[in-house]
Short mmCIF file of C-alpha atoms in Angstrom, two decimals:
data_model
loop_
_atom_site.label_atom_id
_atom_site.label_comp_id
_atom_site.label_asym_id
_atom_site.label_seq_id
_atom_site.Cartn_x
_atom_site.Cartn_y
_atom_site.Cartn_z
CA LEU C 933 -18.10 17.37 -9.83
CA ALA C 934 -18.07 13.93 -11.48
CA ARG C 935 -19.18 10.93 -9.42
CA SER C 936 -17.06 7.79 -9.75
CA ARG C 937 -18.81 4.73 -11.12
CA THR C 938 -19.13 1.82 -8.69
CA VAL C 939 -17.72 -1.43 -10.08
CA GLY C 940 -18.63 -3.78 -7.23
CA GLU C 941 -18.39 -4.59 -3.56
CA LEU C 942 -17.35 -7.53 -1.40
CA LEU C 943 -19.43 -7.64 1.76
CA ALA C 944 -18.23 -9.48 4.82
CA PRO C 945 -20.79 -11.96 6.17
CA THR C 946 -22.38 -10.64 9.37
CA SER C 947 -24.05 -12.58 12.11
CA PRO C 948 -26.97 -11.03 14.00
CA PHE C 949 -24.79 -10.43 17.06
CA ASP C 950 -21.72 -9.26 15.17
CA LYS C 951 -19.99 -6.46 17.07
CA LYS C 952 -18.83 -3.53 14.96
CA CYS C 953 -15.61 -3.44 16.95
CA GLY C 954 -13.02 -5.87 15.58
CA ARG C 955 -14.53 -5.89 12.09
CA GLU C 956 -12.32 -3.07 10.85
CA ASN C 957 -10.77 -3.66 7.46
CA TRP C 958 -7.44 -1.93 7.94
CA THR C 959 -5.84 -3.14 4.75
CA VAL C 960 -6.51 -4.18 1.14
CA ALA C 961 -3.95 -5.34 -1.45
CA PHE C 962 -3.57 -6.56 -5.03
CA ALA C 963 -0.91 -9.10 -6.03
CA PRO C 964 1.89 -7.58 -8.17
CA ASP C 965 0.80 -9.69 -11.17
CA GLY C 966 -2.88 -8.85 -10.65
CA SER C 967 -3.83 -12.48 -9.97
CA TYR C 968 -5.19 -12.06 -6.44
CA PHE C 969 -6.95 -9.55 -4.22
CA ALA C 970 -6.76 -9.75 -0.42
CA TRP C 971 -8.42 -7.88 2.39
CA SER C 972 -8.76 -8.20 6.14
CA GLN C 973 -12.37 -9.01 6.99
CA GLY C 974 -11.89 -8.25 10.66
CA HIS C 975 -11.90 -10.76 13.53
CA ARG C 976 -8.50 -12.30 12.47
CA ILE C 977 -9.71 -13.33 9.00
CA VAL C 978 -8.00 -12.50 5.71
CA LYS C 979 -9.82 -13.34 2.49
CA LEU C 980 -7.85 -14.11 -0.68
CA VAL C 981 -9.77 -14.15 -3.96
CA PRO C 982 -8.66 -14.55 -7.59
CA TRP C 983 -9.14 -11.05 -8.98
CA SER C 984 -10.38 -12.10 -12.44
CA GLN C 985 -13.05 -14.26 -10.79
CA CYS C 986 -14.04 -11.25 -8.69
CA LEU C 987 -14.43 -9.01 -11.74
CA ASN C 988 -16.46 -11.66 -13.56
CA ASN C 989 -18.81 -11.93 -10.61
CA PHE C 990 -19.28 -8.16 -10.58
CA LEU C 991 -20.18 -8.29 -14.28
CA LEU C 992 -22.52 -11.26 -13.83
CA HIS C 993 -24.37 -10.21 -10.71
CA GLY C 994 -24.23 -6.44 -10.89
CA THR C 995 -22.27 -4.85 -8.09
CA LYS C 996 -23.54 -6.75 -5.04
CA ASN C 997 -21.39 -9.63 -3.97
CA VAL C 998 -21.46 -11.28 -0.57
CA ALA C 999 -17.93 -12.44 -0.03
CA ASN C 1000 -18.73 -15.96 1.09
CA SER C 1001 -21.33 -16.85 -1.50
CA ILE C 1002 -18.57 -17.65 -4.01
CA SER C 1003 -16.46 -19.45 -1.46
CA THR C 1004 -14.88 -22.60 -2.84
CA ARG C 1005 -13.23 -24.62 -0.12
CA LEU C 1006 -9.68 -25.59 -0.86
CA PRO C 1007 -8.96 -29.21 -1.75
CA ARG C 1008 -6.86 -30.82 0.97
CA GLN C 1009 -4.25 -32.51 -1.18
CA ASN C 1010 -1.17 -30.56 -2.11
CA SER C 1011 -1.39 -30.79 -5.90
CA ASP C 1012 0.86 -27.89 -6.79
CA SER C 1013 0.53 -28.09 -10.56
CA GLY C 1014 -3.25 -28.04 -10.53
CA GLN C 1015 -3.38 -25.10 -8.17
CA LYS C 1016 -0.99 -22.94 -10.12
CA ASN C 1017 -3.21 -23.26 -13.20
CA LYS C 1018 -6.42 -22.40 -11.43
CA PRO C 1019 -6.17 -19.82 -8.65
CA CYS C 1020 -8.18 -20.80 -5.59
CA GLU C 1021 -9.97 -18.69 -3.06
CA HIS C 1022 -8.74 -18.94 0.53
CA ILE C 1023 -9.93 -17.89 3.93
CA ILE C 1024 -6.97 -17.49 6.27
CA ASP C 1025 -7.33 -17.31 10.03
CA CYS C 1026 -4.30 -15.35 11.25
CA GLY C 1027 -5.00 -15.97 14.93
CA ASP C 1028 -5.08 -12.27 15.84
CA ILE C 1029 -6.41 -8.95 14.54
CA VAL C 1030 -4.83 -8.18 11.15
CA TRP C 1031 -3.58 -4.61 10.75
CA SER C 1032 -1.54 -4.90 7.57
CA LEU C 1033 -0.90 -7.15 4.61
CA ALA C 1034 1.31 -7.14 1.53
CA PHE C 1035 1.95 -9.40 -1.45
CA GLY C 1036 5.48 -10.32 -2.44
CA SER C 1037 6.63 -12.20 -5.51
CA SER C 1038 9.99 -13.78 -6.03
CA VAL C 1039 12.52 -13.35 -8.82
CA PRO C 1040 15.02 -16.26 -8.62
CA GLU C 1041 17.91 -14.18 -10.03
CA LYS C 1042 17.66 -11.83 -7.03
CA GLN C 1043 20.04 -13.48 -4.60
CA SER C 1044 19.47 -13.40 -0.88
CA ARG C 1045 21.86 -11.08 0.94
CA CYS C 1046 22.67 -14.06 3.13
CA VAL C 1047 25.84 -15.98 2.30
CA ASN C 1048 24.98 -19.50 3.43
CA ILE C 1049 22.08 -20.37 1.15
CA GLU C 1050 22.23 -24.21 1.22
CA TRP C 1051 20.46 -24.59 4.53
CA HIS C 1052 17.23 -22.92 3.59
CA ARG C 1053 13.86 -24.54 4.14
CA PHE C 1054 12.23 -22.83 1.16
CA LYS C 1055 13.27 -22.60 -2.46
CA PHE C 1056 11.51 -19.54 -3.84
CA GLY C 1057 10.87 -20.24 -7.49
CA GLN C 1058 9.63 -18.08 -10.35
CA ASP C 1059 5.95 -18.55 -9.59
CA GLN C 1060 6.16 -17.99 -5.84
CA LEU C 1061 3.58 -15.58 -4.46
CA LEU C 1062 3.57 -14.76 -0.76
CA LEU C 1063 1.19 -12.87 1.49
CA ALA C 1064 2.57 -11.20 4.61
CA THR C 1065 0.11 -10.37 7.40
CA GLY C 1066 0.98 -8.00 10.26
CA LEU C 1067 -0.82 -8.75 13.51
CA ASN C 1068 -1.98 -7.06 16.67
CA ASN C 1069 0.48 -9.03 18.84
CA GLY C 1070 3.53 -7.88 16.86
CA ARG C 1071 3.89 -11.05 14.81
CA ILE C 1072 4.16 -11.24 11.04
CA LYS C 1073 2.84 -14.40 9.38
CA ILE C 1074 3.91 -15.32 5.85
CA TRP C 1075 1.52 -17.42 3.75
CA ASP C 1076 1.80 -19.23 0.42
CA VAL C 1077 -0.94 -17.64 -1.69
CA TYR C 1078 -1.44 -20.66 -3.97
CA THR C 1079 -1.92 -23.19 -1.15
CA GLY C 1080 -3.03 -21.01 1.77
CA LYS C 1081 -0.35 -22.65 3.94
CA LEU C 1082 1.60 -20.84 6.67
CA LEU C 1083 5.30 -20.65 5.76
CA LEU C 1084 6.91 -18.41 8.37
CA ASN C 1085 6.06 -16.79 11.67
CA LEU C 1086 8.27 -13.73 12.26
CA MET C 1087 8.52 -12.60 15.85
CA ASP C 1088 10.47 -9.55 16.88
CA HIS C 1089 8.15 -6.56 17.12
CA THR C 1090 6.73 -5.91 20.59
CA GLU C 1091 3.65 -3.98 19.39
CA VAL C 1092 1.06 -3.86 16.57
CA VAL C 1093 2.54 -4.29 13.05
CA ARG C 1094 0.80 -1.38 11.38
CA ASP C 1095 2.15 -1.65 7.83
CA LEU C 1096 4.14 -3.97 5.56
CA THR C 1097 5.86 -3.44 2.22
CA PHE C 1098 7.88 -5.74 -0.03
CA ALA C 1099 10.77 -4.46 -2.14
CA PRO C 1100 9.38 -4.36 -5.71
CA ASP C 1101 12.55 -5.95 -7.16
CA GLY C 1102 11.58 -9.55 -6.37
CA SER C 1103 14.25 -9.95 -3.67
CA LEU C 1104 11.57 -10.79 -1.06
CA ILE C 1105 12.97 -8.15 1.28
CA LEU C 1106 10.09 -7.20 3.59
CA VAL C 1107 9.87 -4.06 5.74
CA SER C 1108 7.48 -3.83 8.69
CA ALA C 1109 6.35 -0.67 10.50
CA SER C 1110 5.19 -0.99 14.10
CA ARG C 1111 3.79 0.84 17.07
CA ASP C 1112 7.00 -0.14 18.89
CA LYS C 1113 8.52 2.90 17.07
CA THR C 1114 10.76 0.80 14.81
CA LEU C 1115 10.91 -0.48 11.25
CA ARG C 1116 12.37 -3.93 10.70
CA VAL C 1117 13.90 -5.37 7.54
CA TRP C 1118 13.43 -9.09 6.88
CA ASP C 1119 14.95 -11.35 4.22
CA LEU C 1120 12.36 -13.99 3.33
CA LYS C 1121 14.80 -15.77 1.00
CA ASP C 1122 16.88 -16.29 4.13
CA ASP C 1123 14.00 -18.01 6.00
CA GLY C 1124 12.71 -14.70 7.31
CA ASN C 1125 15.97 -13.63 8.94
CA MET C 1126 15.70 -10.13 10.42
CA MET C 1127 18.50 -8.10 8.87
CA LYS C 1128 18.11 -4.65 10.34
CA VAL C 1129 16.18 -2.44 12.75
CA LEU C 1130 15.62 1.13 11.53
CA ARG C 1131 15.33 3.54 14.46
CA GLY C 1132 14.51 7.22 14.22
CA HIS C 1133 10.80 7.55 14.87
CA GLN C 1134 10.02 8.93 18.34
CA ASN C 1135 6.50 7.51 18.25
CA TRP C 1136 4.26 4.93 16.53
CA VAL C 1137 5.17 4.18 12.92
CA TYR C 1138 2.02 4.09 10.77
CA GLY C 1139 3.21 3.36 7.27
CA CYS C 1140 6.10 2.51 4.97
CA ALA C 1141 6.61 2.32 1.21
CA PHE C 1142 9.44 1.36 -1.14
CA SER C 1143 10.46 3.44 -4.14
CA PRO C 1144 9.89 1.53 -7.42
CA ASP C 1145 13.62 0.76 -7.79
CA SER C 1146 13.74 -0.53 -4.17
CA SER C 1147 16.58 1.86 -3.25
CA ILE C 1148 14.62 4.21 -0.95
CA LEU C 1149 12.14 3.50 1.83
CA CYS C 1150 9.71 6.12 3.09
CA SER C 1151 8.23 5.82 6.58
CA VAL C 1152 5.62 7.95 8.33
CA GLY C 1153 4.14 7.96 11.80
CA ALA C 1154 2.70 9.73 14.80
CA SER C 1155 4.80 12.82 14.30
CA LYS C 1156 4.82 15.46 11.60
CA ALA C 1157 7.95 14.20 9.87
CA VAL C 1158 8.34 11.96 6.83
CA PHE C 1159 11.48 9.80 6.93
CA LEU C 1160 13.48 8.64 3.89
CA TRP C 1161 15.93 5.74 4.25
CA ASP C 1162 18.73 4.49 1.99
CA MET C 1163 18.03 0.76 1.69
CA ASP C 1164 21.54 -0.15 0.55
CA LYS C 1165 23.19 1.36 3.62
CA TYR C 1166 20.14 1.20 5.96
CA SER C 1167 20.76 4.82 6.91
CA MET C 1168 18.45 7.83 7.05
CA ILE C 1169 18.72 10.10 4.01
CA ARG C 1170 16.56 13.00 5.22
CA LYS C 1171 13.40 14.04 7.00
CA LEU C 1172 10.72 15.90 5.05
CA GLU C 1173 9.15 18.65 7.17
CA GLY C 1174 5.85 20.31 6.30
CA HIS C 1175 2.87 18.43 7.73
CA HIS C 1176 1.13 19.84 10.82
CA ASN C 1177 -0.15 16.59 12.35
CA ASP C 1178 0.44 12.81 12.32
CA VAL C 1179 1.33 11.45 8.88
CA VAL C 1180 -0.48 8.15 8.32
CA ALA C 1181 0.16 6.96 4.76
CA CYS C 1182 2.73 7.30 1.99
CA GLU C 1183 3.29 6.04 -1.55
CA PHE C 1184 5.77 6.71 -4.35
CA SER C 1185 4.71 7.46 -7.91
CA PRO C 1186 5.35 4.65 -10.43
CA ASP C 1187 8.45 6.42 -11.77
CA GLY C 1188 9.82 7.18 -8.28
CA ALA C 1189 9.97 10.91 -8.96
CA LEU C 1190 7.15 11.83 -6.56
CA LEU C 1191 6.04 10.84 -3.08
CA ALA C 1192 2.49 11.31 -1.79
CA THR C 1193 1.85 11.55 1.97
CA ALA C 1194 -1.50 11.73 3.80
CA SER C 1195 -1.93 13.36 7.18
CA TYR C 1196 -4.47 14.10 9.88
CA ASP C 1197 -3.77 17.77 9.09
CA THR C 1198 -6.42 17.32 6.31
CA ARG C 1199 -3.84 17.46 3.52
CA VAL C 1200 -2.14 15.23 1.01
CA TYR C 1201 1.29 16.54 0.02
CA VAL C 1202 3.13 15.50 -3.12
CA TRP C 1203 6.88 15.84 -2.60
CA ASP C 1204 9.97 15.60 -4.70
CA PRO C 1205 11.66 13.12 -2.33
CA HIS C 1206 15.06 13.64 -3.99
CA VAL C 1207 15.30 17.31 -2.98
CA GLY C 1208 12.76 17.40 -0.16
CA VAL C 1209 10.34 20.03 -1.46
CA ILE C 1210 6.53 20.02 -1.60
CA LEU C 1211 5.37 20.25 -5.22
CA MET C 1212 1.60 19.97 -4.71
CA GLU C 1213 -0.93 20.20 -1.90
CA PHE C 1214 -4.37 18.60 -1.99
CA GLY C 1215 -6.53 20.05 0.77
CA HIS C 1216 -9.61 18.29 2.13
CA LEU C 1217 -10.90 21.30 4.08
CA PHE C 1218 -11.46 24.83 2.79
CA PRO C 1219 -10.09 27.08 4.01
CA PRO C 1220 -7.31 24.82 5.32
CA PRO C 1221 -6.92 24.75 9.11
CA THR C 1222 -4.22 26.99 10.55
CA PRO C 1223 -1.27 25.05 12.02
CA ILE C 1224 -2.55 25.67 15.56
CA PHE C 1225 -5.84 23.94 14.75
CA ALA C 1226 -4.44 21.45 12.27
CA GLY C 1227 -5.40 18.56 14.53
CA GLY C 1228 -8.83 19.92 15.28
CA ALA C 1229 -10.78 19.17 12.11
CA ASN C 1230 -11.04 15.48 12.80
CA ASP C 1231 -13.96 15.01 10.43
CA ARG C 1232 -11.50 15.69 7.60
CA TRP C 1233 -8.54 13.56 8.65
CA VAL C 1234 -7.00 11.89 5.61
CA ARG C 1235 -6.62 8.14 6.21
CA SER C 1236 -5.09 6.75 3.07
CA VAL C 1237 -3.48 7.76 -0.23
CA SER C 1238 -2.65 5.75 -3.34
CA PHE C 1239 -0.83 6.58 -6.57
CA SER C 1240 -2.34 5.38 -9.85
CA HIS C 1241 -0.19 3.47 -12.32
CA ASP C 1242 -0.53 6.13 -14.97
CA GLY C 1243 1.40 8.46 -12.66
CA LEU C 1244 -1.26 11.13 -13.24
CA HIS C 1245 -3.87 10.32 -10.58
CA ILE C 1246 -3.91 10.04 -6.81
CA ALA C 1247 -6.75 8.67 -4.69
CA SER C 1248 -7.33 9.84 -1.13
CA LEU C 1249 -9.76 8.73 1.53
CA ALA C 1250 -10.84 11.02 4.39
CA ASP C 1251 -13.10 10.98 7.42
CA ASP C 1252 -15.62 13.26 5.69
CA LYS C 1253 -17.09 10.12 4.05
CA MET C 1254 -15.53 10.78 0.65
CA VAL C 1255 -13.12 9.11 -1.70
CA ARG C 1256 -11.43 11.64 -3.98
CA PHE C 1257 -9.54 11.19 -7.24
CA TRP C 1258 -7.03 13.96 -7.97
CA ARG C 1259 -4.95 14.75 -11.01
CA ILE C 1260 -1.39 15.68 -10.10
CA ASP C 1261 -1.66 18.91 -12.11
CA GLU C 1262 -5.04 20.13 -10.83
CA GLU C 1263 -5.87 21.46 -7.38
CA TYR C 1264 -9.45 20.15 -7.17
CA PRO C 1265 -10.63 16.51 -7.33
CA VAL C 1266 -11.63 15.24 -10.77
CA GLN C 1267 -14.01 12.61 -9.31
CA VAL C 1268 -15.50 11.77 -5.93
CA ALA C 1269 -17.42 8.88 -4.38
CA PRO C 1270 -19.18 8.44 -1.03
CA LEU C 1271 -17.78 6.00 1.56
CA ASN C 1272 -18.55 5.82 5.29
CA ASN C 1273 -15.77 4.90 7.72
CA GLY C 1274 -13.23 4.33 4.97
CA LEU C 1275 -9.87 3.13 6.32
CA CYS C 1276 -7.66 2.17 3.38
CA CYS C 1277 -7.50 2.33 -0.41
CA THR C 1278 -5.31 1.04 -3.21
CA PHE C 1279 -5.36 0.92 -7.02
CA SER C 1280 -5.56 -2.42 -8.83
CA THR C 1281 -2.41 -3.65 -10.54
CA ASP C 1282 -3.57 -2.39 -13.94
CA GLY C 1283 -4.83 0.86 -12.39
CA SER C 1284 -8.39 0.51 -13.69
CA VAL C 1285 -10.08 0.05 -10.31
CA LEU C 1286 -9.71 1.57 -6.85
CA ALA C 1287 -10.44 -0.71 -3.87
CA ALA C 1288 -11.34 0.87 -0.53
CA GLY C 1289 -11.93 -0.93 2.74
CA GLN C 1290 -14.19 -0.17 5.67
CA ASP C 1291 -15.81 -2.33 8.38
CA GLY C 1292 -14.98 -5.76 6.99
CA SER C 1293 -16.16 -4.96 3.46
CA VAL C 1294 -14.53 -3.62 0.29
CA TYR C 1295 -15.91 -1.26 -2.34
CA PHE C 1296 -14.57 -0.82 -5.88
CA TRP C 1297 -14.76 2.15 -8.24
CA ALA C 1298 -13.71 2.68 -11.83
CA THR C 1299 -10.79 5.11 -11.84
CA PRO C 1300 -10.65 8.20 -14.08
CA ARG C 1301 -9.51 7.10 -17.53
CA GLN C 1302 -7.15 9.27 -19.47
CA VAL C 1303 -4.72 8.69 -22.29
CA SER C 1304 -1.38 9.93 -21.04
CA SER C 1305 0.36 12.49 -23.23
CA LEU C 1306 3.55 11.47 -24.97
CA GLN C 1307 5.39 14.11 -22.92
CA HIS C 1308 4.20 12.53 -19.68
CA LEU C 1309 5.18 9.02 -20.84
CA CYS C 1310 8.65 10.34 -21.73
CA ARG C 1311 8.89 12.05 -18.36
CA MET C 1312 8.01 8.82 -16.54
CA ALA C 1313 10.53 6.85 -18.62
CA ILE C 1314 13.33 9.29 -17.78
CA ARG C 1315 12.40 9.57 -14.10
CA ARG C 1316 12.51 5.80 -13.66
CA VAL C 1317 16.28 5.96 -14.18
CA MET C 1318 17.25 9.45 -13.03
CA PRO C 1319 16.85 11.30 -9.73
CA THR C 1320 16.08 15.03 -9.75
CA SER C 1321 19.73 16.08 -9.29
CA GLN C 1322 20.77 14.33 -12.52
CA VAL C 1323 17.79 15.69 -14.46
CA LYS C 1324 18.74 19.23 -13.43
CA ASN C 1325 22.21 18.72 -14.90
CA LEU C 1326 20.93 17.67 -18.34
CA PRO C 1327 21.89 20.09 -21.16
CA ILE C 1328 18.28 20.89 -22.07
CA PRO C 1329 16.04 24.00 -21.87
CA SER C 1330 14.99 25.03 -18.36
CA LYS C 1331 11.27 24.67 -19.17
CA VAL C 1332 11.85 21.03 -20.12
CA VAL C 1333 13.79 20.48 -16.89
CA GLU C 1334 10.87 21.95 -14.92
CA PHE C 1335 8.45 19.60 -16.68
CA LEU C 1336 10.68 16.57 -16.05
CA CYS C 1337 10.87 17.56 -12.37
CA TYR C 1338 7.06 17.89 -12.14
CA GLN C 1339 7.34 21.61 -11.42
CA ILE C 1340 4.90 22.56 -14.16
#
């Protein structure tokens, strides 16, 4: 089995008396335009680094990189123009343990759903880039990435904010998933007004993800079900049943045709979310545990899953100290890499690198490179605009329909 090539690592600074507890890196994220990378270093701190600077440092100094050795302290004055041209590194103290973070960028044409727009404190322009941080005390803090300044402090959750996701359409709609068993929908163009509470989970909510067209939200939690929500009506579309233990992570494919979910039942499922069927299963334990013991193999719990931008690869991270790269049409991993205590992973914006976080530090691997076939590119193009039901009604041969629906 091929080993993935290490690209670099960002190591959190440790003091001699640093306790392991509290240094967990629960979340890593890349800005939508690829300009920044952020991770939670533990102990309330989020580090924001320009991604190109990061890559250059990896190339210059080999893979080792202590996160604070390249630290450039931010100039105090608020010189917007200068900062936009040259991205700065920031260290943000969020005031509490950080469980989740997400980047959001604004598209001015996307109007706020709020009617009375004149009274707003913030004008979100074309080059606005925000970082949302979800905290242990239930608060969500919104930061300006270019200046490192706190913009909003959203208070409504009563428990840990476990995950955050921005609508990809530039509307600055933010969804938060919490241990208080709810999801909340916020409009940041309306000064962080909370628009809706989504109720349905009977237990902690672990994760949430938008479909690429922002119309569907997936949420997963401490139950076996996967929830799909219509984000125009804020109503539940369906529950996907099939996992045998808590589902902890979810992500849509870039064309929105597939949904990957990771569970403590040692499996990653790839669903067709439009019809609710499982198309693929990636097992992390052979033979797979029977449903009765599905919660027993806790050295194989899957913690995180991420879809690559080529739509062909999925990365998963499990408690057996391995990162795996899968192809969506093969049942065994195409590459693996070792990682102790891995908690989260995500692909870079261009898909060339996978970042994975563990105790305060981040590790980066080169992702499997493959030239996508013309058929697959056509499939992704069609699936960006058509759900499965419409594809099935196209007047084309059944084999082509199966391919377009990822059934072969």
